Coordinates of C-alpha atoms and ligand atoms in Angstrom, one line a residue:
X7 CA 31.5 -37.6 15.3
X8 CA 34.9 -37.9 16.6
X9 CA 35.9 -41.3 17.8
X10 CA 33.2 -40.9 20.3
X11 CA 30.3 -42.9 21.2
X12 CA 27.2 -40.9 20.5
X13 CA 24.7 -42.8 22.4
X14 CA 25.3 -42.1 26.0
X15 CA 27.2 -40.0 28.5
X16 CA 26.8 -36.3 28.4
X17 CA 28.2 -34.6 25.4
X18 CA 27.7 -32.3 22.6
X19 CA 26.7 -34.1 19.4
X20 CA 26.9 -32.4 16.1
X21 CA 23.8 -32.9 13.9
X22 CA 25.3 -35.3 11.4
X23 CA 26.4 -37.7 14.0
X24 CA 23.2 -38.2 15.9
X25 CA 21.6 -41.1 14.0
X26 CA 22.7 -44.4 15.2
X27 CA 20.7 -46.5 12.9
X28 CA 21.9 -47.3 9.4
X29 CA 18.9 -47.8 7.2
X30 CA 19.4 -45.8 4.1
X31 CA 18.6 -48.0 1.2
X32 CA 21.1 -47.6 -1.6
X33 CA 19.5 -45.9 -4.5
X34 CA 19.9 -47.3 -8.0
X35 CA 20.5 -50.8 -6.7
X36 CA 18.6 -53.3 -8.8
X37 CA 17.3 -56.0 -6.5
X38 CA 16.0 -59.4 -7.6
X39 CA 12.6 -60.2 -6.1
X40 CA 14.1 -62.9 -3.9
X41 CA 16.9 -60.7 -2.7
X42 CA 17.8 -61.1 0.9
X43 CA 17.9 -58.1 3.2
X44 CA 19.9 -57.1 6.1
X45 CA 19.2 -54.4 8.7
X46 CA 22.1 -52.9 10.7
X47 CA 22.3 -50.7 13.7
X48 CA 25.6 -49.2 14.8
X49 CA 26.6 -47.9 18.2
X50 CA 29.8 -46.4 19.5
X51 CA 32.5 -44.5 17.8
X52 CA 32.9 -43.5 14.1
X53 CA 35.1 -46.5 13.7
X54 CA 32.1 -48.7 14.2
X55 CA 30.0 -46.7 11.8
X56 CA 32.8 -47.0 9.3
X57 CA 33.1 -50.8 9.9
X58 CA 29.3 -51.2 9.3
X59 CA 30.0 -49.8 5.8
X60 CA 32.6 -52.5 5.3
X61 CA 30.2 -55.1 6.6
X62 CA 27.5 -53.9 4.1
X63 CA 30.0 -54.2 1.3
X64 CA 30.9 -57.8 2.3
X65 CA 27.3 -58.7 2.6
X66 CA 26.5 -57.2 -0.8
X67 CA 28.9 -59.6 -2.4
X68 CA 26.7 -62.5 -1.2
X69 CA 23.4 -61.0 -2.2
X70 CA 22.3 -59.2 0.9
X71 CA 20.9 -55.7 0.4
X72 CA 20.5 -53.1 3.1
X73 CA 17.0 -52.3 4.3
X74 CA 15.6 -49.6 6.7
X75 CA 12.9 -51.9 7.8
X76 CA 13.9 -54.5 10.3
X77 CA 10.6 -56.3 9.9
X78 CA 11.4 -57.3 6.3
X79 CA 15.0 -58.2 7.0
X80 CA 16.4 -61.7 6.8
X81 CA 19.4 -60.7 9.0
X82 CA 19.5 -58.2 11.8
X83 CA 22.9 -56.9 12.8
X84 CA 24.0 -54.8 15.7
X85 CA 27.4 -53.3 15.7
X86 CA 28.2 -52.9 19.4
X87 CA 30.3 -50.7 21.7
X88 CA 31.8 -51.7 25.1
X89 CA 33.4 -48.4 26.1
X90 CA 31.1 -47.8 29.1
X91 CA 28.6 -50.0 30.9
X92 CA 25.8 -47.9 29.6
X93 CA 26.8 -48.6 26.0
X94 CA 26.5 -52.3 26.6
X95 CA 23.1 -51.9 28.4
X96 CA 21.8 -50.2 25.3
X97 CA 22.8 -53.1 23.2
X98 CA 21.0 -55.6 25.5
X99 CA 17.9 -53.5 25.3
X100 CA 17.9 -53.5 21.5
X101 CA 18.3 -57.3 21.6
X102 CA 15.0 -57.5 23.4
X103 CA 13.4 -55.6 20.5
X104 CA 15.0 -58.0 18.0
X105 CA 13.7 -60.9 20.0
X106 CA 10.2 -59.8 19.2
X107 CA 10.9 -59.4 15.5
X108 CA 12.4 -62.9 15.5
X109 CA 9.3 -64.3 17.1
X110 CA 7.1 -62.7 14.4
X111 CA 9.5 -63.8 11.6
X112 CA 11.0 -67.2 12.3
X113 CA 14.2 -67.7 10.3
X114 CA 15.4 -64.1 10.8
X115 CA 19.0 -64.3 11.9
X116 CA 20.5 -62.0 14.5
X117 CA 24.2 -61.2 14.5
X118 CA 26.2 -59.2 17.1
X119 CA 29.3 -57.4 15.7
X120 CA 31.9 -55.1 17.1
X121 CA 33.5 -54.5 20.4
X122 CA 30.9 -56.2 22.7
X123 CA 31.1 -59.3 20.5
X124 CA 34.9 -59.2 20.9
X125 CA 34.7 -58.7 24.7
X126 CA 32.1 -61.4 25.5
X127 CA 32.9 -63.9 22.7
X128 CA 31.1 -67.2 22.9
X129 CA 29.6 -66.1 26.3
X130 CA 27.2 -64.0 24.2
X131 CA 25.6 -67.1 22.8
X132 CA 25.0 -68.5 26.3
X133 CA 23.7 -65.2 27.6
X134 CA 21.5 -64.2 24.6
X135 CA 19.6 -67.2 23.2
X136 CA 18.4 -65.3 20.1
X137 CA 21.8 -64.4 18.8
X138 CA 23.0 -66.6 15.9
X139 CA 26.4 -65.1 15.2
X140 CA 29.0 -63.3 17.2
X141 CA 31.6 -61.6 15.0
X142 CA 34.6 -59.5 16.2
X143 CA 35.9 -56.4 14.4
X144 CA 38.7 -58.2 12.6
X145 CA 36.5 -61.2 11.4
X146 CA 34.0 -59.5 9.1
X147 CA 35.4 -61.3 6.0
X148 CA 34.1 -64.5 7.6
X149 CA 30.5 -63.2 7.7
X150 CA 29.4 -65.0 4.5
X151 CA 30.6 -68.4 6.0
X152 CA 29.1 -67.7 9.4
X153 CA 25.9 -66.7 7.6
X154 CA 25.6 -69.8 5.6
X155 CA 26.2 -72.0 8.7
X156 CA 23.7 -70.0 10.7
X157 CA 21.2 -70.5 7.9
X158 CA 21.8 -74.2 8.4
X159 CA 21.1 -73.8 12.1
X160 CA 24.7 -73.7 13.3
X161 CA 25.4 -70.7 15.5
X162 CA 28.9 -69.3 14.9
X163 CA 31.5 -67.2 16.7
X164 CA 34.6 -65.6 15.1
X165 CA 36.4 -63.2 17.3
X166 CA 39.9 -63.7 16.1
X167 CA 41.9 -60.5 16.3
X168 CA 44.4 -59.9 13.6
X169 CA 47.7 -58.0 13.4
X170 CA 47.2 -57.3 9.7
X171 CA 43.6 -56.9 8.8
X172 CA 42.7 -53.4 7.6
X173 CA 40.0 -54.2 5.0
X174 CA 42.2 -52.1 2.7
X175 CA 40.8 -53.7 -0.5
X176 CA 37.1 -53.4 0.5
X177 CA 35.2 -50.5 -0.9
X178 CA 32.8 -49.5 1.8
X179 CA 29.1 -49.4 0.9
X180 CA 28.2 -45.9 2.1
X181 CA 25.2 -46.2 4.4
X182 CA 23.0 -43.3 5.5
X183 CA 25.2 -41.1 3.5
X184 CA 24.6 -37.4 2.8
X185 CA 26.7 -37.7 -0.3
X186 CA 29.1 -35.0 0.9
X187 CA 31.0 -36.3 3.9
X188 CA 32.5 -39.7 4.5
X189 CA 34.8 -41.6 6.8
X190 CA 38.0 -43.3 5.7
X191 CA 39.4 -45.7 8.2
X192 CA 43.2 -45.4 8.1
X193 CA 44.2 -47.7 10.9
X194 CA 42.8 -50.2 13.3
X195 CA 43.4 -51.2 16.9
X196 CA 45.2 -49.4 19.6
X197 CA 48.5 -50.0 21.4
X198 CA 48.2 -47.4 24.1
X199 CA 46.7 -49.2 27.1
X200 CA 45.1 -46.3 28.8
X201 CA 44.2 -47.9 32.1
X202 CA 40.4 -47.1 31.9
X203 CA 40.0 -48.2 28.3
X204 CA 38.6 -51.4 26.8
X205 CA 39.5 -50.6 23.2
X206 CA 42.9 -52.3 23.1
X207 CA 41.1 -55.5 24.2
X208 CA 38.2 -55.3 21.8
X209 CA 40.1 -54.0 18.7
X210 CA 43.5 -55.5 19.1
X211 CA 46.9 -54.3 18.1
X212 CA 47.4 -51.1 16.1
X213 CA 48.0 -51.4 12.4
X214 CA 48.1 -48.8 9.6
X215 CA 46.4 -49.2 6.3
X216 CA 48.1 -49.2 2.9
X217 CA 48.5 -45.5 1.9
X218 CA 47.7 -46.1 -1.8
X219 CA 44.3 -47.7 -0.9
X220 CA 43.6 -44.7 1.3
X221 CA 44.4 -42.2 -1.5
X222 CA 42.4 -44.3 -3.9
X223 CA 39.4 -44.3 -1.6
X224 CA 39.6 -40.5 -1.1
X225 CA 40.0 -39.9 -4.9
X226 CA 37.0 -42.2 -5.6
X227 CA 34.9 -40.4 -3.1
X228 CA 35.8 -37.0 -4.6
X229 CA 34.8 -38.2 -8.1
X230 CA 31.5 -39.4 -6.7
X231 CA 30.8 -35.9 -5.4
X232 CA 32.0 -36.2 -1.8
X233 CA 33.7 -33.0 -0.5
X234 CA 34.9 -34.0 2.9
X235 CA 36.7 -37.0 4.3
X236 CA 37.5 -37.8 7.9
X237 CA 40.5 -40.0 8.4
X238 CA 39.8 -42.3 11.3
X239 CA 41.9 -44.1 13.8
X240 CA 42.1 -44.4 17.6
X241 CA 45.4 -42.6 17.5
X242 CA 46.0 -41.2 14.0
X243 CA 49.3 -39.5 15.0
X244 CA 50.9 -42.8 15.3
X245 CA 50.0 -43.8 11.7
X246 CA 53.0 -45.5 10.2
X247 CA 53.0 -47.4 6.9
X248 CA 56.0 -48.8 5.2
X249 CA 55.9 -49.3 1.5
X250 CA 56.9 -53.0 1.0
X251 CA 58.5 -52.2 -2.3
X252 CA 60.6 -49.2 -1.5
X253 CA 60.8 -49.6 2.3
X254 CA 59.9 -45.9 2.5
X255 CA 57.9 -45.0 5.6
X256 CA 54.9 -42.7 5.5
X257 CA 53.9 -41.0 8.7
X258 CA 50.6 -39.2 9.6
X259 CA 51.8 -35.7 8.5
X260 CA 52.9 -37.2 5.1
X261 CA 49.6 -39.0 4.7
X262 CA 47.7 -35.8 5.5
X263 CA 49.6 -34.0 2.8
X264 CA 49.0 -36.8 0.2
X265 CA 45.2 -36.8 0.9
X266 CA 45.2 -32.9 0.8
X267 CA 46.7 -33.1 -2.7
X268 CA 43.8 -35.3 -4.0
X269 CA 41.9 -32.1 -4.8
X270 CA 41.9 -28.6 -3.2
X271 CA 38.1 -28.9 -3.0
X272 CA 38.3 -32.0 -0.9
X273 CA 38.3 -31.1 2.8
X274 CA 40.3 -33.3 5.2
X275 CA 39.4 -34.0 8.8
X276 CA 40.9 -36.6 11.1
X277 CA 40.2 -38.1 14.5
X278 CA 41.5 -38.9 17.1
X279 CA 44.8 -37.2 17.9
X280 CA 46.7 -38.3 21.0
X281 CA 48.4 -35.5 22.9
X282 CA 51.6 -37.6 23.4
X283 CA 52.0 -38.2 19.6
X284 CA 50.8 -35.0 17.8
X285 CA 53.9 -33.5 16.2
X286 CA 54.8 -30.0 15.0
X287 CA 55.2 -31.6 11.5
X288 CA 51.4 -32.5 11.6
X289 CA 50.6 -28.9 12.8
X290 CA 52.7 -27.3 10.0
X291 CA 51.0 -29.6 7.4
X292 CA 47.6 -28.5 8.6
X293 CA 48.7 -24.9 8.4
X294 CA 50.1 -25.3 4.9
X295 CA 47.0 -26.7 3.3
X296 CA 43.7 -24.7 3.2
X297 CA 41.7 -27.9 2.7
X298 CA 43.0 -29.6 5.9
X299 CA 40.5 -28.3 8.5
X300 CA 41.7 -26.2 11.4
X301 CA 40.2 -28.5 13.9
X302 CA 41.9 -31.0 16.3
X303 CA 40.2 -33.4 18.6
X304 CA 42.8 -33.7 21.4
X305 CA 41.2 -35.6 24.3
X306 CA 42.8 -34.6 27.6
X307 CA 40.8 -37.0 29.9
X308 CA 42.0 -35.2 33.0
X309 CA 43.8 -31.9 33.7
X310 CA 45.8 -33.4 36.6
X311 CA 49.2 -35.0 36.2
X312 CA 48.7 -37.6 39.0
X313 CA 45.4 -38.7 37.5
X314 CA 46.9 -38.7 34.0
X315 CA 49.6 -41.0 35.3
X316 CA 47.1 -43.3 36.8
X317 CA 45.2 -43.3 33.6
X318 CA 48.5 -44.3 31.8
X319 CA 48.0 -41.4 29.3
X320 CA 51.8 -41.0 29.3
X321 CA 51.7 -37.2 29.2
X322 CA 51.2 -34.7 32.0
X323 CA 49.5 -31.4 32.4
X324 CA 52.5 -29.4 31.3
X325 CA 53.0 -31.5 28.2
X326 CA 49.4 -31.1 27.2
X327 CA 49.5 -27.3 27.8
X328 CA 52.6 -27.1 25.6
X329 CA 50.9 -29.0 22.8
X330 CA 47.9 -26.6 23.0
X331 CA 50.2 -23.6 22.8
X332 CA 51.9 -25.1 19.8
X333 CA 48.6 -25.6 18.1
X334 CA 47.4 -22.0 18.6
X335 CA 50.9 -20.7 17.6
X336 CA 51.2 -22.7 14.4
X337 CA 47.5 -22.6 13.5
X338 CA 46.1 -19.4 15.1
X339 CA 42.4 -20.0 14.2
X340 CA 42.4 -23.7 15.1
X341 CA 39.6 -25.1 17.2
X342 CA 40.4 -27.8 19.7
X343 CA 37.9 -30.2 21.2
X344 CA 38.4 -32.8 23.9
X345 CA 37.1 -35.8 25.9
X346 CA 37.0 -35.7 29.7
X347 CA 36.4 -38.4 32.3
X348 CA 35.2 -37.3 35.7
X349 CA 35.6 -39.3 38.9
X350 CA 38.4 -41.6 37.9
X351 CA 39.7 -43.8 40.7
X352 CA 41.0 -41.7 43.6
X353 CA 40.4 -38.3 41.9
X354 CA 40.2 -35.6 44.6
X355 CA 38.2 -32.4 44.4
X356 CA 41.5 -30.4 43.8
X357 CA 42.4 -32.7 41.0
X358 CA 39.0 -32.3 39.5
X359 CA 39.5 -28.5 39.6
X360 CA 42.6 -29.1 37.5
X361 CA 40.4 -30.5 34.7
X362 CA 38.2 -27.3 34.9
X363 CA 41.2 -25.0 34.7
X364 CA 42.6 -27.0 31.8
X365 CA 39.3 -26.5 29.9
X366 CA 39.6 -22.8 30.5
X367 CA 43.3 -22.9 29.3
X368 CA 42.7 -24.9 26.2
X369 CA 39.4 -23.1 25.3
X370 CA 37.8 -26.2 23.8
X371 CA 35.2 -25.5 21.2
X372 CA 33.3 -28.6 22.4
X373 CA 33.9 -31.7 24.4
X374 CA 32.6 -35.2 24.9
X375 CA 32.2 -35.6 28.6
X376 CA 31.7 -38.8 30.7
X377 CA 31.9 -40.0 34.2
X378 CA 34.2 -43.0 34.8
X379 CA 32.7 -46.4 34.1
X380 CA 34.8 -49.3 35.2
X381 CA 35.5 -51.8 32.5
X382 CA 36.3 -55.5 33.2
X383 CA 39.7 -56.6 32.2
X384 CA 41.3 -53.1 32.0
X385 CA 44.2 -52.2 34.3
X386 CA 42.0 -49.9 36.3
X387 CA 39.3 -52.5 36.5
X388 CA 41.8 -55.1 37.8
X389 CA 44.0 -52.9 40.0
X390 CA 42.3 -49.7 41.1
X391 CA 39.4 -49.2 43.5
X392 CA 36.5 -47.5 41.7
X393 CA 36.1 -45.4 44.8
X394 CA 34.4 -42.2 43.8
X395 CA 30.7 -42.4 44.6
X396 CA 28.3 -42.1 41.6
X397 CA 26.8 -38.9 42.9
X398 CA 30.2 -37.3 43.1
X399 CA 31.2 -38.5 39.6
X400 CA 27.9 -37.1 38.3
X401 CA 28.2 -33.8 40.1
X402 CA 31.8 -33.3 38.8
X403 CA 30.5 -34.2 35.3
X404 CA 27.7 -31.6 35.6
X405 CA 30.4 -29.0 36.5
X406 CA 32.5 -30.0 33.5
X407 CA 29.4 -29.8 31.2
X408 CA 28.4 -26.5 32.6
X409 CA 31.8 -25.0 32.1
X410 CA 32.0 -26.4 28.6
X411 CA 28.7 -24.9 27.7
X412 CA 29.8 -21.5 28.9
X413 CA 33.2 -21.7 27.1
X414 CA 31.5 -22.8 23.8
X415 CA 29.0 -20.0 24.2
X416 CA 31.7 -17.4 24.7
X417 CA 33.7 -18.7 21.8
X418 CA 30.7 -18.7 19.5
X419 CA 29.8 -15.2 20.5
X420 CA 33.2 -14.1 19.2
X421 CA 32.3 -15.6 15.8
X422 CA 29.4 -13.2 15.3
X423 CA 30.2 -10.8 12.5
X424 CA 32.9 -13.1 11.0
X425 CA 32.6 -14.8 7.6
X426 CA 33.5 -18.5 7.1
X427 CA 33.8 -20.8 4.2
X428 CA 31.2 -23.4 4.8
X429 CA 30.6 -26.8 3.1
X430 CA 26.9 -27.3 2.6
X431 CA 25.9 -30.7 4.0
X432 CA 22.2 -30.6 3.4
X433 CA 19.0 -29.3 4.9
X434 CA 19.0 -28.1 8.4
X435 CA 17.2 -30.3 10.8
X436 CA 14.6 -27.7 11.8
X437 CA 13.7 -26.3 8.4
X438 CA 14.0 -27.2 4.7
X439 CA 14.3 -23.5 4.0
X440 CA 17.7 -23.6 5.7
X441 CA 21.0 -25.3 4.9
X442 CA 23.4 -26.7 7.4
X443 CA 27.1 -26.9 7.0
X444 CA 30.4 -26.6 8.8
X445 CA 33.3 -24.3 8.8
X446 CA 36.9 -25.4 8.9
X447 CA 36.7 -25.3 12.7
X448 CA 34.0 -27.9 12.6
X449 CA 31.3 -25.6 13.9
X450 CA 27.8 -26.2 12.6
X451 CA 26.3 -23.1 10.8
X452 CA 22.7 -22.8 9.8
X453 CA 21.7 -20.3 7.0
X454 CA 18.9 -19.6 4.6
X455 CA 19.0 -21.4 1.3
X456 CA 19.8 -19.6 -1.9
X457 CA 18.6 -20.8 -5.4
X458 CA 21.1 -22.8 -7.4
X459 CA 23.1 -24.1 -4.4
X460 CA 23.2 -27.7 -3.4
X461 CA 24.8 -29.9 -0.8
X462 CA 28.5 -30.3 -1.6
X463 CA 28.9 -26.6 -2.6
X464 CA 31.1 -24.2 -0.7
X465 CA 29.7 -20.8 0.4
X466 CA 30.8 -17.9 2.4
X467 CA 28.6 -17.4 5.4
X468 CA 28.6 -14.4 7.7
X469 CA 27.5 -15.2 11.3
X470 CA 24.8 -13.1 12.8
X471 CA 23.7 -15.1 15.9
X472 CA 25.1 -17.9 18.0
X473 CA 24.1 -20.3 20.7
X474 CA 26.5 -22.6 22.6
X475 CA 26.0 -25.3 20.0
X476 CA 25.3 -23.6 16.6
X477 CA 26.1 -20.5 14.6
X478 CA 23.4 -18.8 12.5
X479 CA 24.2 -16.7 9.5
X480 CA 23.6 -15.6 5.9
X481 CA 25.4 -16.3 2.7
X482 CA 27.4 -13.3 1.6
Ligands
SAH501 N1 41.3 -43.1 21.2 C1 40.6 -42.1 21.7 C2 39.4 -42.4 22.6 C3 38.4 -43.4 22.2 S1 37.2 -43.8 23.4 C4 41.6 -41.3 22.6 O1 42.5 -41.8 23.1 O2 41.3 -40.2 22.9 C5 36.4 -42.3 23.5 C6 36.3 -41.7 24.8 O3 35.6 -42.4 25.7 C7 37.7 -41.5 25.5 O4 38.4 -40.4 25.1 C8 37.3 -41.4 27.0 O5 37.0 -40.0 27.3 C9 36.0 -42.1 27.1 N2 36.1 -43.4 27.8 C10 36.9 -44.4 27.5 N3 36.8 -45.4 28.4 C11 36.0 -44.9 29.4 C12 35.5 -45.4 30.7 N4 35.9 -46.6 31.1 N5 34.7 -44.6 31.4 C13 34.3 -43.4 30.9 N6 34.7 -42.9 29.7 C14 35.6 -43.6 29.0
SF4_502 FE1 41.6 -46.2 24.6 FE2 43.7 -44.8 25.2 FE3 43.7 -46.3 22.9 FE4 42.2 -44.1 23.1 S1 44.4 -44.2 23.1 S2 41.5 -46.0 22.4 S3 41.6 -44.1 25.3 S4 43.6 -47.0 25.0
F3S503 FE1 34.5 -47.6 19.4 FE2 33.1 -48.4 21.5 FE3 34.7 -50.1 20.3 S1 34.1 -46.5 21.3 S2 36.3 -48.9 19.4 S3 32.9 -49.0 19.4 S4 34.4 -49.9 22.4

C-alpha cells in the first residue's frame, strides 16, 4: 500500500496490501513453554504497519512472541488510524470483539497504539473501560514499562510526541512477511498542515532517520532474501538528514541513489511524494537506476486551484500539471497514482469537474479515493463549514471511481502484448498454480508457475489479458 489506509473509503487495493491483521508467527523462534504472547492488528497506512513491526521487536525484547490467535494471547494490541471517521469506527468495533476475549480470559491486557491513541489520549481510558494502555506513535519504547505497570493493575498512557524519535536502531520484526518485499520507514511525522488532515496532530513534527541505519536495514533485508524495499514517509521528498560528523546533508534523491546502490537486484519503491516537493533531481535519479521503480504516488487531492488553496496543499492545478509533465518527460514509462478527496468544504460541481479532468490529464494507473470526512482539531474542522451533503460527496466519489476504473482499464489494455520484468511475490490469491508479482510500474501481474522458480526471483512476463485491476500473462 501507499501511505493509504486500506480499510475503508473506496479505493483500489493491491493484493499484498489487503490483510490488516498481523498474525504470522515467526518461524524458527524457540519459545519457552511459559512464553507470553501478543496479538496485534494494524489499521491505516503503511506507516502503521511498519510501526507494528517495531512494536513487535520491542516486545520481543521482553519475552513477548507474536501469535495469530487472539484467544491465546496475553496482550491484544490494536494499532489505530484516525484519518477518517470510519477508520475510528472500525477500531471501536474491534474493541467490542476484544471485550469478549477479555471476558473469557481475565488477565489479558488490551493496548491501543497509533494515531487514535494519540488523538484521544487519556480520554480513551474513560471511554473504553477494557483498554489498559494507550500508547502514541513516538512512545513505543515505553511499552515494556507500561506493560509491567498494566500487569500490576495500573492502566497507563504515554502519548508524548518527540522531535527526534525515529526508532533508527530498532530492527523491525517482520510480521506477516512474504519474505520478498518490506517497508523501511525513513522519516516520521509531517510538517505540512493540509487543512483536512489529522496526521500532523497524531504523528507530530517531521524528522528524518539516520541514513546509515536506513542503508544497513536495506542491506540486511537483501542478505535475508528480500528483493524489494519501500521507503516510507508522509512526504518523502522533504527527507533531509545531516551527518552530525561531517555536517553533510543528504536529500531524498541522494538517499534513493544510496539505497539503489545496495544491490542492483534490490528494487526500490517509495511513498508518499508531495507534488510541491518532488524535484527533477529525484526524477533523474529514478531514471538513472533500473532498480528504482518507475512508479510515483503523487496525491493530487483535488484538481481545482481554489480547493487546493483551501486544502492548504500549497500547489495549484498548473503546478501539479507541470510536475506530471516533468515525470513523463524524464521517465517516459512511469506510472503515476493518486489520492482524491471529493466534497471538500464549499467544492462546487465545476470544481469537482476539475478533479475529473485532472485525472484524465495525469492518466493515473490507480487511485485511492475518498469523500471528505471532517476531523476534529484540523484547520478545516475548526474553520470551514462541512457543507457538502453526504449524498453529493458520495455521488462525486462514485464519478471519480468510475472514471479511474475506466482510465486504469484503458491503460492496462495498452500493456497487452508487452513484456515486463516482474518480481515474483508468491502464489496468486486465486490459484496455487499461478504466481503473482509486480512490474516496475507497480501493476500486479498473474502468470502460470514454472518449475524451478520461487518467490524473490525476477522473470520476464508477456501480458496477454488485462482487467482494470490486474494484468495476466505468461513467462517468456
Ligand atoms: N501524506 C500523504 C497522505 C496521507 S493520508 C499525502 O500528503 O499525500 C492518505 C490520504 O487520505 C490523503 O492523501 C487523503 O486523500 C486522504 N485523507 C486525509 N484526510 C482526509 C479526510 N479528512 N477526509 C477524507 N480523506 C482524507
Ligand atoms: Fe496529511 Fe498533508 Fe501531511 Fe499528507 S502532507 S500527511 S495529507 S498534512
Ligand atoms: Fe496513517 Fe491513519 Fe495515522 S493514515 S499516519 S495511521 S491517521
